[in-house]
Coordinates of C-alpha atoms in Angstrom, one line a residue:
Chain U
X1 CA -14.4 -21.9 -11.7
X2 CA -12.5 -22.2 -15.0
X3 CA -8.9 -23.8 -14.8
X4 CA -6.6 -24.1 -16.7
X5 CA -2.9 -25.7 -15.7
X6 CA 0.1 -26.2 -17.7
X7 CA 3.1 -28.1 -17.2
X8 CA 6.1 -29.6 -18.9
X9 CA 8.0 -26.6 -19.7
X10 CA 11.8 -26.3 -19.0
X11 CA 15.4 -26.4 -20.7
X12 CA 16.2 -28.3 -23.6
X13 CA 18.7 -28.0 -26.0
X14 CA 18.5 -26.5 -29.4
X15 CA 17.0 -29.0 -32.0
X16 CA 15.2 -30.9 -28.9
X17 CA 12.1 -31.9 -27.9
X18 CA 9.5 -31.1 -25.3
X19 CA 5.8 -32.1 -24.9
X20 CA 3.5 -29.2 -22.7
X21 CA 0.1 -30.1 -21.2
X22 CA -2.6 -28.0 -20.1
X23 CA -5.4 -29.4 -17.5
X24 CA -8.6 -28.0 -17.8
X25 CA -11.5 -28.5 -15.1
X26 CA -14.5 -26.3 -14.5
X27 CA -16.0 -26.3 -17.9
X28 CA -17.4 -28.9 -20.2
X29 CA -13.7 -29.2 -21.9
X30 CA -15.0 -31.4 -25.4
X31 CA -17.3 -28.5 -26.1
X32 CA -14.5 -25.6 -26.7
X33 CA -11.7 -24.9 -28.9
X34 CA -8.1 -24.8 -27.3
X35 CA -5.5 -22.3 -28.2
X36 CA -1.9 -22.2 -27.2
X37 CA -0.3 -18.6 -27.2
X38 CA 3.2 -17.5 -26.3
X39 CA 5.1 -14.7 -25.1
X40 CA 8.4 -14.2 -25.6
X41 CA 10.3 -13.1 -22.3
X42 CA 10.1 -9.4 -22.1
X43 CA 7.9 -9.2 -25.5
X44 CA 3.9 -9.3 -26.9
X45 CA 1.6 -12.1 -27.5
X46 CA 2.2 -14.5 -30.6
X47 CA -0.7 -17.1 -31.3
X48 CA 0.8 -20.6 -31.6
X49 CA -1.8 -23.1 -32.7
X50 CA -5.8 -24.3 -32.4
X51 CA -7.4 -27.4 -32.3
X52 CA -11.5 -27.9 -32.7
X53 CA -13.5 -29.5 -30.0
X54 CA -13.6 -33.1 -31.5
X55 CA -9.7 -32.1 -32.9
X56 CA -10.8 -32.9 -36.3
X57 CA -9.3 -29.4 -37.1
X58 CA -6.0 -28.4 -36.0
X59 CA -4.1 -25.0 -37.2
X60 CA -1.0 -23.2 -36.2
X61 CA 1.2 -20.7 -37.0
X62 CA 3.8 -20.3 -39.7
X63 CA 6.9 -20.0 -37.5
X64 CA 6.4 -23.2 -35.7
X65 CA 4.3 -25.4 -38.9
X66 CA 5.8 -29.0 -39.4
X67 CA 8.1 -28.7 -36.2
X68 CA 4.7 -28.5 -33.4
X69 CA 1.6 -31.1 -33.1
X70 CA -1.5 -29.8 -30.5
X71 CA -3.6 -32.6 -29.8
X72 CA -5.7 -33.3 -27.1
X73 CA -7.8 -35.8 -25.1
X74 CA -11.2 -35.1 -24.3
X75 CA -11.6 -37.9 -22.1
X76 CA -8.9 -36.2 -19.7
X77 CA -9.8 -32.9 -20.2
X78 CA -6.1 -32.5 -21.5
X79 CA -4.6 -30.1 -24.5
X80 CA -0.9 -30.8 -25.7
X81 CA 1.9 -29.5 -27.6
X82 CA 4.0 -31.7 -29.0
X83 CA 7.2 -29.3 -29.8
X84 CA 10.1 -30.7 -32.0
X85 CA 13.4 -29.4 -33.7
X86 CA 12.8 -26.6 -31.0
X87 CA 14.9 -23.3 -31.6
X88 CA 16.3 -19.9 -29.7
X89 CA 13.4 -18.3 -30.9
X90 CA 10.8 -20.4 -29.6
X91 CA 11.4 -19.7 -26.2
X92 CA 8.6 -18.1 -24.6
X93 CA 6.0 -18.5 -21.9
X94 CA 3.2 -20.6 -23.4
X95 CA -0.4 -20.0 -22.0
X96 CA -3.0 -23.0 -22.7
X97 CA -6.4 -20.4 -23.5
X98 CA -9.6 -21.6 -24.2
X99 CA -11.1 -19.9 -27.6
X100 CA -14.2 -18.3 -26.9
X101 CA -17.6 -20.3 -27.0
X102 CA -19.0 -18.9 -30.5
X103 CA -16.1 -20.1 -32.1
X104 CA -14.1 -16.8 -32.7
X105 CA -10.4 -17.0 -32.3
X106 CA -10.1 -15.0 -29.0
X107 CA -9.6 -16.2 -25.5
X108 CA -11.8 -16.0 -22.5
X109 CA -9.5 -18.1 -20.0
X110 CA -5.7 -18.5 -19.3
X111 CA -3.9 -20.4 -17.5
X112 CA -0.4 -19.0 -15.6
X113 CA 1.9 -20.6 -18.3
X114 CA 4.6 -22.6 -18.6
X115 CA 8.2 -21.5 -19.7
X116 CA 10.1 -23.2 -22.8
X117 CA 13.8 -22.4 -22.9
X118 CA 16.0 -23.3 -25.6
X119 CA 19.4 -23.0 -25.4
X120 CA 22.9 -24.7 -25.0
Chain D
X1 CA -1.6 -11.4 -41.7
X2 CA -2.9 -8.6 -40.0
X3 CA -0.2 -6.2 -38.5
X4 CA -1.6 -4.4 -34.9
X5 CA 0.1 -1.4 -34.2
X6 CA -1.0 0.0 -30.6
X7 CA 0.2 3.8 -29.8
X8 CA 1.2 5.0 -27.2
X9 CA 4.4 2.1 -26.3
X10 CA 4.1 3.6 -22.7
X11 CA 1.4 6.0 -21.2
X12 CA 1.8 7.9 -17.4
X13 CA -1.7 9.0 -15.8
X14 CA -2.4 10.2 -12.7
X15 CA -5.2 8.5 -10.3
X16 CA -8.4 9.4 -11.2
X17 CA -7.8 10.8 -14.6
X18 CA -8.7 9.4 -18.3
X19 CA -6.2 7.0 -19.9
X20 CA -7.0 6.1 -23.8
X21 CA -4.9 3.9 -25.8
X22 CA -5.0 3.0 -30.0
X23 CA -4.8 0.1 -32.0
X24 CA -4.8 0.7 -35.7
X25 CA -5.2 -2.5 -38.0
X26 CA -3.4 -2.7 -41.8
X27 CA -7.0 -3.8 -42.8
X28 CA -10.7 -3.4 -41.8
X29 CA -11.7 -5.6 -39.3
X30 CA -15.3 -5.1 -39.9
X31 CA -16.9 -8.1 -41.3
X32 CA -19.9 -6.2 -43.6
X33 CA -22.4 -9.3 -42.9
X34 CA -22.8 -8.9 -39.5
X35 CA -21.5 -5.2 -39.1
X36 CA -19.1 -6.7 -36.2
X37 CA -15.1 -5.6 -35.4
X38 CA -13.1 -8.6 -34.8
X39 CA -10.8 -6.9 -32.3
X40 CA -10.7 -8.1 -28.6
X41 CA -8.5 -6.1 -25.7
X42 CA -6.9 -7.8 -23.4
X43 CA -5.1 -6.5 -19.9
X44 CA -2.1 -8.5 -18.5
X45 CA -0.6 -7.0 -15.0
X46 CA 2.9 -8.3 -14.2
X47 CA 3.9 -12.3 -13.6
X48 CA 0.2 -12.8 -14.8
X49 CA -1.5 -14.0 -17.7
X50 CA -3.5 -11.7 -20.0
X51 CA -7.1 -11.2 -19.1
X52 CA -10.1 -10.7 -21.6
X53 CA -11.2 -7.1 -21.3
X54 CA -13.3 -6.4 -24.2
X55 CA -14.3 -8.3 -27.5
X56 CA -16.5 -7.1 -30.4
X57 CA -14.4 -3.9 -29.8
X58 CA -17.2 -2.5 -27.5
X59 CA -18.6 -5.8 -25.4
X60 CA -17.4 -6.0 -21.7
X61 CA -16.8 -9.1 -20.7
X62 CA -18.5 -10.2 -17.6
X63 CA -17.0 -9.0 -14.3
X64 CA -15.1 -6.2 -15.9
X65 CA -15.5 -2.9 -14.5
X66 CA -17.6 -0.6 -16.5
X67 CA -15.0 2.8 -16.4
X68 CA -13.1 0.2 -19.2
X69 CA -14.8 1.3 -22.8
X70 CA -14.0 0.2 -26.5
X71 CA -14.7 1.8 -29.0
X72 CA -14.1 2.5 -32.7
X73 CA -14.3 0.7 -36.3
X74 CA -12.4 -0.7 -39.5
X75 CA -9.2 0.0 -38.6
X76 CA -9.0 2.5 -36.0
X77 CA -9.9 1.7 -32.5
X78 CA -9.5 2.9 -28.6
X79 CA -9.5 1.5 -25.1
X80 CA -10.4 4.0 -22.6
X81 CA -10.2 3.7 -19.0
X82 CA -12.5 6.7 -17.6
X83 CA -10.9 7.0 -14.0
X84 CA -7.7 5.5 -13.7
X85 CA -7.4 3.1 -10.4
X86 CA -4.2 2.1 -9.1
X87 CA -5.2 -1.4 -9.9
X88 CA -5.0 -0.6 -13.4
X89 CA -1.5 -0.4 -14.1
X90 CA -0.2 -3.0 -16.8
X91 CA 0.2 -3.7 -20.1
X92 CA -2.8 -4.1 -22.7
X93 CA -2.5 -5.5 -25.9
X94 CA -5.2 -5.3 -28.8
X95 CA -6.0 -8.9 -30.8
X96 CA -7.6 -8.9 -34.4
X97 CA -9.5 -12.2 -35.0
X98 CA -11.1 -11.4 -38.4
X99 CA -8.4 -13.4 -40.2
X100 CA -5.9 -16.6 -39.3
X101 CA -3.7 -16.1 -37.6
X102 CA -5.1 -14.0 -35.0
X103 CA -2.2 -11.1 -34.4
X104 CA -1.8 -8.9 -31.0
X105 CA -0.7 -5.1 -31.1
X106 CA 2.7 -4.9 -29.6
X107 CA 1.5 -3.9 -26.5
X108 CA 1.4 0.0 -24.1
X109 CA 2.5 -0.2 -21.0
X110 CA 0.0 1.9 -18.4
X111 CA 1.7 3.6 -15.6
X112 CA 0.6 5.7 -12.8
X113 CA 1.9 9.7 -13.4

């Protein structure tokens, strides 16, 4: 069975730092590409960033470019988002997803989430 | 990017009756090589995460029950639940993932009437 378990989500203040992890187990994790998504509280879906199997490509979107790094280890079966100079805006459930296994940027698996909040 | 704009917000149906909801895309989705839609539906029921209905616009994914239908092309396309279950109600968001960055619809709430 497919899992897929994030952690590390909580308050920080604005202009802080937080670092979220997503465990994966029930799939061969180095094969897939790893998305994180967020949702605002209350709000719709907003696509965060990717990273390639062997993370030689990583991508993300404008809003958070040059403040968040996704990495991940293969060898742990681990994603990460590395999120700096955090702001109001950014906090939002964020869901670890696993892109789907041609490639495409969809989702086939979610985990439960974890909740950023930034405020003072 | 690609802006998703689902209609209705919110939609009320009664047990057992057709729901259909609309996702409209600012451009065509349709990749002319491979005559596929790059639009995935997705279901998310409350304190959950969103689950993969439908991708290609018309492929079920596995498991999913078979009164859920896509359809549609280019720009215009419709989720359609034949017989509405009580286990249906929650929100279902359209995805385009023709272009980076993939963008969702804002979302229509399904309700029972």
């Amino acid at each position: 069975e497919v899992q897929l378990v994030e952690s590390g989500g909580g308050l920080v203040q604005p202009g802080g730092s937080l670092r979220l992890s997503c465990a994966a187990s029930g799939f061969t994790f180095s094969t897939y590409k790893m998305h994180w998504v967020r949702q605002a509280p209350g709000k719709g879906l907003q696509w965060v960033s990717y990273i390639t199997s062997s993370s030689s490509v990583a991508n993300y979107a404008d809003s958070v470019k040059g403040r968040f790094t996704i990495s991940r280890d293969n060898a742990k079966n681990s994603l990460f988002l590395q999120m700096n100079s955090l702001r109001g805006e950014d906090t939002a459930v964020y869901y670890c997803a696993r892109g789907e296994t041609g490639g495409e940027y969809f989702f086939d698996y979610w985990g439960q989430g974890s909740l950023v909040t930034v405020s003072s | 990017d690609i802006v998703m704009t689902q209609s209705p917000d919110s939609l009320a149906v009664s047990l057992g009756e057709r729901a259909t909801i609309n996702c409209k895309s600012s451009q065509s989705v349709l990749y002319s090589s491979n005559n596929k839609n790059y639009l995935a539906w997705y279901q998310q029921k409350p304190g959950q995460p969103p689950k993969l209905l439908m991708y290609w616009a018309s492929t079920r994914e596995s498991g999913v029950p078979d009164r859920f239908s896509g359809s549609g092309s280019g720009t215009d396309f419709t989720l359609t639940i034949s017989s509405l279950q009580a286990e249906d109600v929650a929100v279902y968001y359209c995805q385009q993932y023709y272009t980076s960055p993939p963008t969702f619809g804002q979302g229509t709430k399904l309700e029972i009437k």
